[in-house]
Coordinates of C-alpha atoms and ligand atoms in Angstrom, one line a residue:
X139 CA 175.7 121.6 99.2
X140 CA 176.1 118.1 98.3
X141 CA 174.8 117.7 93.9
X142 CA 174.7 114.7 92.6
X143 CA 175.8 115.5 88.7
X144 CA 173.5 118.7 88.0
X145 CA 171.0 117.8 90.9
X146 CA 171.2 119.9 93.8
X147 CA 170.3 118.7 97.3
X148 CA 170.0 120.8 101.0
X149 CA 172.9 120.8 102.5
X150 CA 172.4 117.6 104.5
X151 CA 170.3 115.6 102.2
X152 CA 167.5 113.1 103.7
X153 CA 166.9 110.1 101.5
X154 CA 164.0 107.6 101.5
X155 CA 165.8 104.6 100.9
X156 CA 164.3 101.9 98.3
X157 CA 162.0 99.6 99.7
X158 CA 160.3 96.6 97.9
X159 CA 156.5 96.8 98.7
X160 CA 156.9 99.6 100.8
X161 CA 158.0 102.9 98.5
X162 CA 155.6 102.7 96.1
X163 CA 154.0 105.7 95.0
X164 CA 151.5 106.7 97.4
X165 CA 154.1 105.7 100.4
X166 CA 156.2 108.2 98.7
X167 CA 154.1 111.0 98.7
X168 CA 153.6 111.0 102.6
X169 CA 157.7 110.7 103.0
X170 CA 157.3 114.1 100.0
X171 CA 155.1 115.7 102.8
X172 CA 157.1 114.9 105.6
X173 CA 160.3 116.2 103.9
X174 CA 162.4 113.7 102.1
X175 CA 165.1 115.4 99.8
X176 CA 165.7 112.3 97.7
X177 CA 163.4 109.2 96.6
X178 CA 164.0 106.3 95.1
X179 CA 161.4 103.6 93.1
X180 CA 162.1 99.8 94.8
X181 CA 164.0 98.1 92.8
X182 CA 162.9 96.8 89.8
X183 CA 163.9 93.6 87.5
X184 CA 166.1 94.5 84.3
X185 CA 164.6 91.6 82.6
X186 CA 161.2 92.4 83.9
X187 CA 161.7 95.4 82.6
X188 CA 162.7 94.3 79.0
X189 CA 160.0 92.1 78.9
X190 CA 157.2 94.5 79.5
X191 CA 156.5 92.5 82.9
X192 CA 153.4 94.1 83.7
X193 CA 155.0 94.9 87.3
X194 CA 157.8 96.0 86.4
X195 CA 156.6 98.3 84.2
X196 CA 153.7 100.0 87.1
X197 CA 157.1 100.4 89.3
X198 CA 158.7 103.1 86.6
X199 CA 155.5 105.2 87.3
X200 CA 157.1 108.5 88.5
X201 CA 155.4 111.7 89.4
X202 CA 156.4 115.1 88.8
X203 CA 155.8 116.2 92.6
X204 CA 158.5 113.1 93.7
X205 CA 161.6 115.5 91.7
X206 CA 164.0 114.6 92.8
X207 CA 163.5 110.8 92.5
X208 CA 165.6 107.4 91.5
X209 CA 164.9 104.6 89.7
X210 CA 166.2 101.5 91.0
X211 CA 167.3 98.8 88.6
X212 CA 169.2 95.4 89.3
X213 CA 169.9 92.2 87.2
X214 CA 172.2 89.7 86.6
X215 CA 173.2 90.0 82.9
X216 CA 175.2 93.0 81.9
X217 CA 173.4 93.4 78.1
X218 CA 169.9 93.2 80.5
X219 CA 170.8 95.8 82.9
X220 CA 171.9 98.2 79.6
X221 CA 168.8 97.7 78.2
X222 CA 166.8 97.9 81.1
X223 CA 168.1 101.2 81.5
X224 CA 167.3 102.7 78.4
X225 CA 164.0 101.7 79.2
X226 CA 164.0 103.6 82.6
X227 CA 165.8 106.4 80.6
X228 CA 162.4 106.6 78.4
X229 CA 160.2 107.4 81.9
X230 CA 162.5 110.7 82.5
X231 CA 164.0 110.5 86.0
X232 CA 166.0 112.6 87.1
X233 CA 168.6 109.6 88.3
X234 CA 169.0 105.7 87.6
X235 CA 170.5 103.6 90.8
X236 CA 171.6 100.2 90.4
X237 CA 170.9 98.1 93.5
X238 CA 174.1 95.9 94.7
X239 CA 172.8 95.5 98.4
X240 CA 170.1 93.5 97.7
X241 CA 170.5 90.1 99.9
X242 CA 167.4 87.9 99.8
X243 CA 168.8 84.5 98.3
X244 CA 166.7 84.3 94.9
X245 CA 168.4 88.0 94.2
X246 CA 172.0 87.6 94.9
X247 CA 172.5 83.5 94.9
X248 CA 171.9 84.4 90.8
X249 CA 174.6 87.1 90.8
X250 CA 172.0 90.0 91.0
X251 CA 172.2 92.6 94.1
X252 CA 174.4 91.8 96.5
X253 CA 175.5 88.7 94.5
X254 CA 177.6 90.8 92.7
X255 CA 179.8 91.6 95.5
X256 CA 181.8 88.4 95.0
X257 CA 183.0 89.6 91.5
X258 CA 183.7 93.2 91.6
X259 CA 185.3 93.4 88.3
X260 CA 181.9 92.4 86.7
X261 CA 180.4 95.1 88.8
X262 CA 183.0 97.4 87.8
X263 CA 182.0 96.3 83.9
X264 CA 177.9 96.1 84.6
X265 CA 177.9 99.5 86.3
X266 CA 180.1 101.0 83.1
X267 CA 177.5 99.6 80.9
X268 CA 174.5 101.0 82.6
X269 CA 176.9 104.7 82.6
X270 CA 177.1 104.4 79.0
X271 CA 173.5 103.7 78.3
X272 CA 172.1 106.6 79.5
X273 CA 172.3 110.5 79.7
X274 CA 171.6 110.6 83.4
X275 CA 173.3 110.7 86.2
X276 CA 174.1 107.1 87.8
X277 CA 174.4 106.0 91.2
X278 CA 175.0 103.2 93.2
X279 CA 173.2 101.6 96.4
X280 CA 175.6 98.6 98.0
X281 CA 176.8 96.9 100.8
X282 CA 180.3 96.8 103.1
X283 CA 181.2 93.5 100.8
X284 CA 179.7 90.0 100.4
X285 CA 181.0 88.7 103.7
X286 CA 183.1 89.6 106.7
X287 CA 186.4 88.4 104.8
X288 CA 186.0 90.7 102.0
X289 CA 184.3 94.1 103.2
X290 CA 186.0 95.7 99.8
X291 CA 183.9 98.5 99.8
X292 CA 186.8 101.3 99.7
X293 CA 188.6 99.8 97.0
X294 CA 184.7 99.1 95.5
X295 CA 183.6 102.9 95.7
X296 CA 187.5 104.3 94.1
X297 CA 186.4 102.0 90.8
X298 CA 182.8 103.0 90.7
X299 CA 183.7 106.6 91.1
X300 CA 186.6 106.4 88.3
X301 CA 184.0 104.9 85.9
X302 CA 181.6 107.8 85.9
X303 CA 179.2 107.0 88.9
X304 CA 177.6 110.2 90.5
X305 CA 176.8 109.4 94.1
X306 CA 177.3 106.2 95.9
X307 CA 174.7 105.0 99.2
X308 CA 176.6 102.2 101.4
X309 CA 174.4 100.1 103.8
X310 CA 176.9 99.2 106.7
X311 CA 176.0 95.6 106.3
X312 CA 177.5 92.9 104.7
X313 CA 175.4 90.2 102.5
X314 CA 176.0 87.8 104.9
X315 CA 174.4 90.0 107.6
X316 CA 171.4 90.1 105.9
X317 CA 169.8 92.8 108.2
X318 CA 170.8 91.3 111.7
X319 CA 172.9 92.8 114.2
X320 CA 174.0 97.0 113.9
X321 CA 175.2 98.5 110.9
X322 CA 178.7 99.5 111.2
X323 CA 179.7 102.6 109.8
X324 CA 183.5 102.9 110.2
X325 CA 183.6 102.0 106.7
X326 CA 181.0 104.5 105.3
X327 CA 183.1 107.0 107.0
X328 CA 186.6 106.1 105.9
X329 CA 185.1 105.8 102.2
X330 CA 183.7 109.3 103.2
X331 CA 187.0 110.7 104.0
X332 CA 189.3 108.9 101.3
X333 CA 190.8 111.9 99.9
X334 CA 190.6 110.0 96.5
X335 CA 186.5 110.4 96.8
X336 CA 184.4 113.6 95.5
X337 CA 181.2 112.5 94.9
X338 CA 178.2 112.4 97.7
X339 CA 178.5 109.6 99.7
X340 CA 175.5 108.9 101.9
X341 CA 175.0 106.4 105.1
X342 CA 172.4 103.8 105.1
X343 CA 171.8 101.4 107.9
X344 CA 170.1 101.8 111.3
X345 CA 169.0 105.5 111.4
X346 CA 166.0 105.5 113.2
X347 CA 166.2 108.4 115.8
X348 CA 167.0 112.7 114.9
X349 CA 169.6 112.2 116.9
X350 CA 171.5 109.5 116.2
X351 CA 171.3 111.3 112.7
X352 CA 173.1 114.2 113.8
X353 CA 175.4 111.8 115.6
X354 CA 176.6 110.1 112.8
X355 CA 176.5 113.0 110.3
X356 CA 179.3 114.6 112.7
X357 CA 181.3 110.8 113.2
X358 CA 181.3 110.0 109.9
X359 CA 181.3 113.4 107.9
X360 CA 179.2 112.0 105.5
X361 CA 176.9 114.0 102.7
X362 CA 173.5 112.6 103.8
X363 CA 171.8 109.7 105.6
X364 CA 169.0 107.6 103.4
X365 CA 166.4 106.2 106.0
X366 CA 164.4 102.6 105.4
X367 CA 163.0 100.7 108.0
X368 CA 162.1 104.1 110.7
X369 CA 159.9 106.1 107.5
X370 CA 157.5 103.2 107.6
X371 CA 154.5 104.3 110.1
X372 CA 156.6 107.4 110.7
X373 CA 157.1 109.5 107.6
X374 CA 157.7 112.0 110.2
X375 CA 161.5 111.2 110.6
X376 CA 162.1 113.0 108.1
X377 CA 160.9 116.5 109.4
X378 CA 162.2 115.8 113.0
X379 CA 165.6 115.0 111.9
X380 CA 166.2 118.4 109.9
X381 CA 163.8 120.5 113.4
X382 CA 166.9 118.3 114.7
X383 CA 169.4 119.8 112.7
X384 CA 168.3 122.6 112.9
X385 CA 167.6 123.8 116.4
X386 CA 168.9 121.2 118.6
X387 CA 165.6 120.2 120.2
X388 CA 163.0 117.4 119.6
X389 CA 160.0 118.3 117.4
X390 CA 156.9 117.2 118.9
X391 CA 155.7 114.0 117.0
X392 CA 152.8 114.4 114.5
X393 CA 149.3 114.9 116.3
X394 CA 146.6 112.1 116.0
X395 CA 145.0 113.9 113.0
X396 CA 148.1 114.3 111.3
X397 CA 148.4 110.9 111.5
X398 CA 145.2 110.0 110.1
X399 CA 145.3 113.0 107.6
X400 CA 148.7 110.9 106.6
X401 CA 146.8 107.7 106.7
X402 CA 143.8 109.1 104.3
X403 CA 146.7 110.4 101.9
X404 CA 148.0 107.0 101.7
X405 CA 144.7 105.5 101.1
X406 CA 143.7 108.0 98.2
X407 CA 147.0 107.6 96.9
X408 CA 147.0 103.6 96.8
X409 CA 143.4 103.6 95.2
X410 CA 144.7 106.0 92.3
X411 CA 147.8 104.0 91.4
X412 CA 146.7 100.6 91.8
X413 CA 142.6 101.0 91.5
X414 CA 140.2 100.7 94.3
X415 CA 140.4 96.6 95.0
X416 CA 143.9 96.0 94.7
X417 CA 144.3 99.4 96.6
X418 CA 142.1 98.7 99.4
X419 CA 143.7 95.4 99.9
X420 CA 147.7 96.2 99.5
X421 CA 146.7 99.5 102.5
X422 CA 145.2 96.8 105.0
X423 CA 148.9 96.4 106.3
X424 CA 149.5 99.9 106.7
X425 CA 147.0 101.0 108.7
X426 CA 148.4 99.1 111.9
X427 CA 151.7 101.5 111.5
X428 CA 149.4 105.1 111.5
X429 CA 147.7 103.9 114.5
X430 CA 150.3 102.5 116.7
X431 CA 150.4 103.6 120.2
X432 CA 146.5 104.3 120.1
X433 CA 144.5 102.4 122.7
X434 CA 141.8 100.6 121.5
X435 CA 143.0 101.0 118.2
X436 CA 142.6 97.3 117.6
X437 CA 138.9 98.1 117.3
X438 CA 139.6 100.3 114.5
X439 CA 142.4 98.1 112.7
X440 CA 139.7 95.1 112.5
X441 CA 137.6 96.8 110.8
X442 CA 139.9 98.5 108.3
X443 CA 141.3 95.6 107.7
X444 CA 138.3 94.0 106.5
X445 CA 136.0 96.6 105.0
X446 CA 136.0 96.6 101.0
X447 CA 133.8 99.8 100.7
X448 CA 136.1 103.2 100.3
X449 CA 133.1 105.1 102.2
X450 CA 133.1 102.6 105.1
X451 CA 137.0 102.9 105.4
X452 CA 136.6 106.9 105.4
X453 CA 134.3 106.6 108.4
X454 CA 136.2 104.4 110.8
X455 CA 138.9 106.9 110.0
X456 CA 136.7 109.6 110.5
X457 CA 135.3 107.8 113.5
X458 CA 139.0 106.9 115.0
X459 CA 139.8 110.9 114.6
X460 CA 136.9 111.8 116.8
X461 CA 137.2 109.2 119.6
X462 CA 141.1 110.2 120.3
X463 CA 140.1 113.4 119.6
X464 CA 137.5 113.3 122.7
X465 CA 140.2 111.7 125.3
X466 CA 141.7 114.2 127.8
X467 CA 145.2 113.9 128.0
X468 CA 145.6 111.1 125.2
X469 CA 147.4 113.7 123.0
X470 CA 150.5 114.4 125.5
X471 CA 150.1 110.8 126.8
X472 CA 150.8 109.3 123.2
X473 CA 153.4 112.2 122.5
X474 CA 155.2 111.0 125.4
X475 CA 155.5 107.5 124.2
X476 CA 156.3 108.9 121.0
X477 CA 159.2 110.7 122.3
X478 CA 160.5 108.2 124.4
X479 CA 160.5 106.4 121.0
X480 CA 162.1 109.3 119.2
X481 CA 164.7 108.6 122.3
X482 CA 165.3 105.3 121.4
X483 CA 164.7 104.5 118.0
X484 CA 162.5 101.6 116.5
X485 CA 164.3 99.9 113.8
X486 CA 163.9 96.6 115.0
X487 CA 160.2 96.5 115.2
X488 CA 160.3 95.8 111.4
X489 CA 163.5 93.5 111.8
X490 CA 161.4 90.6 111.7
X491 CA 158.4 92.0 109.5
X492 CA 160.4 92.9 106.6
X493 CA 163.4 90.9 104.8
X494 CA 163.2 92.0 101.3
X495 CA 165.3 93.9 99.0
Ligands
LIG1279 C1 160.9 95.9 103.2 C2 162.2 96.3 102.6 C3 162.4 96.3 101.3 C4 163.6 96.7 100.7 N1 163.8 96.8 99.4 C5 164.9 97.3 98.9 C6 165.0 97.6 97.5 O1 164.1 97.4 96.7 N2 166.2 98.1 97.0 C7 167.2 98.4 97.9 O2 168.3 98.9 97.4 N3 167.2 98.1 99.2 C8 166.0 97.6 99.7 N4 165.9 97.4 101.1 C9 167.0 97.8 101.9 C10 166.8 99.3 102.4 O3 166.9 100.2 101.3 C11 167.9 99.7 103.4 O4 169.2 99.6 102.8 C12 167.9 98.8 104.7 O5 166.6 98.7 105.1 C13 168.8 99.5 105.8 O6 168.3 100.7 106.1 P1 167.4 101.0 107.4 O7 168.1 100.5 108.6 O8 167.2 102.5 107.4 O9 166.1 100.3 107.2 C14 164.7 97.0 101.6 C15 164.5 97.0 103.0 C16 163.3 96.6 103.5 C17 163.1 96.6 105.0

């Protein structure tokens, strides 16, 4: 069983990777349900963090239910990052993560994220730093290198290990990539087998079917798989890849009502974290994700999209459960798309939607 310091994981560990706008509290909580071993915060700013940026601050907000769960710092100025983490010490995770993948130009053209992959010995110095300033355990999320010229990334996770990280998640990207094209994993797995390694190291990049989890799990030998892009819309992954795992067959995809159950847990959840207007607003641009494949469904999503009363929203869910609910067939029909979609994967529909973090 992989542990990262004193945390113990199952023995293939699913992680909900850190997204920016997306795995915020109540997204985590239906990615909880659904079976994710490991969560993370999205990242937030060290020198939001040191000074009090209201933001910042709402994005150390932890739960006890979310154990085991990250929080995800990055920043450009070594003293910022130590403090920072003190800071996140204070809110009692159980882990700190320091971002080094994170691509988006106004991140890593100042040196933050993945910026720091053009001057590893800072990295090697920053990530010491944020070791030092805390009790718990640290790991690391990165990328293959900044570009295709320097994809450093076994040399890279040889220092961070030797300086006291605790687990290290590589997305098989470089910068420069951004997220176009595939991920490549050869060099997630020959990090994974360097005999000089010992601590977890877990894939990122691409995993959006059971099976091509299981696939690379065998390829690459590595400890676990964190998942991004396929949890949004479909916390579900999580649950079919360990069904997966475990018995060797496809679980059927959630039911209609699950999926509206899901929906109503996300709605609750966004209305008690960030009150019911800003709540309200921020779901509008989930609900298109819960009710994908669903004809008509457009009928539904207009409203949702546009009602600012919580008892209005509850009845167009209510009302959406009972009209699929009433259609022969639509069930097994939408399962079927839903597994041919479990058959191919859907990473890509969010390609273009989202290019944070
Ligand atoms: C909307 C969005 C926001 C992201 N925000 C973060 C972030 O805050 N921190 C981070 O380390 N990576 C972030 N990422 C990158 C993901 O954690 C992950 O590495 C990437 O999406 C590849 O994994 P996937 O193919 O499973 O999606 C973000 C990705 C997306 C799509």
């Amino acid at each position: 069983m992989p542990k990262i310091a004193h945390i113990e994981l199952p023995e293939f560990p699913l992680l909900l990777a850190p997204m920016e706008d997306v795995s915020d509290p109540p997204f985590r909580a239906v990615c909880k349900d659904a079976g994710a071993d490991l969560m993370y915060t999205e990242f937030i700013s060290s020198e939001g963090l040191i000074r009090s940026a209201l933001k910042s601050r709402k994005k150390l907000d932890i739960f006890e239910y979310e154990r085991p769960i990250g929080i995800q710092l990055f920043g450009s100025e070594i003293s910022s990052m130590e403090e920072a983490t003190r800071v996140a010490t204070e809110a009692a995770p159980d882990l700190i993560d320091i971002n080094y993948g994170c691509p988006v130009k106004n991140v890593a053209c100042k040196g933050a994220g993945a910026g720091i992959l053009r001057d590893i010995d800072k990295m090697v110095r920053m990530t010491k730093a944020v070791v030092d300033a805390t009790h718990l355990p640290v790991t690391v999320k990165t990328r293959l290198g900044w570009d295709e010229s320097t994809k450093n990334i076994v040399e890279v996770a040889e220092r961070l290990q030797d300086i006291g990280i605790k687990a290290l998640t590589i997305h098989g990207r470089t910068r420069q990539q951004m997220y176009k094209g595939s991920a490549d994993w050869t060099l997630i797995g020959e990090v994974k087998n360097n005999p000089r390694m010992h601590i977890p190291i877990f894939g990122n990049g691409d995993i959006d079917t059971p099976q091509k989890a299981v696939t690379y799990k065998n390829r690459y030998g590595v400890d676990g798989v964190m998942i991004g892009r396929a949890s949004i819309g479909n916390p579900w992954i999580f649950r079919e890849i360990k069904h997966f795992i475990a018995t060797g067959s496809l679980l059927d995809p959630p039911t209609i009502e699950e999926r509206i159950a899901a929906c109503k847990k996300h709605f609750y959840y966004s209305l008690k974290w960030k009150g019911d207007k800003l709540g309200m607003l921020e779901m509008r641009r989930h609900y298109s994700n819960y009710l994908k494949n669903l004809p008509d469904s457009k009928v539904y999503r207009s409203q949702l999209v546009l009602l600012e009363d919580i008892a209005a929203i509850e009845n167009i869910l209510d009302e959406a459960s009972n009209y699929y609910s009433q259609i022969p067939d639509l069930q097994s029909k939408v399962l079927h798309q839903m597994k041919v979609q479990q058959q191919v994967g859907h990473s890509e529909d969010y390609e273009t939607n989202f290019i944070d973090g």
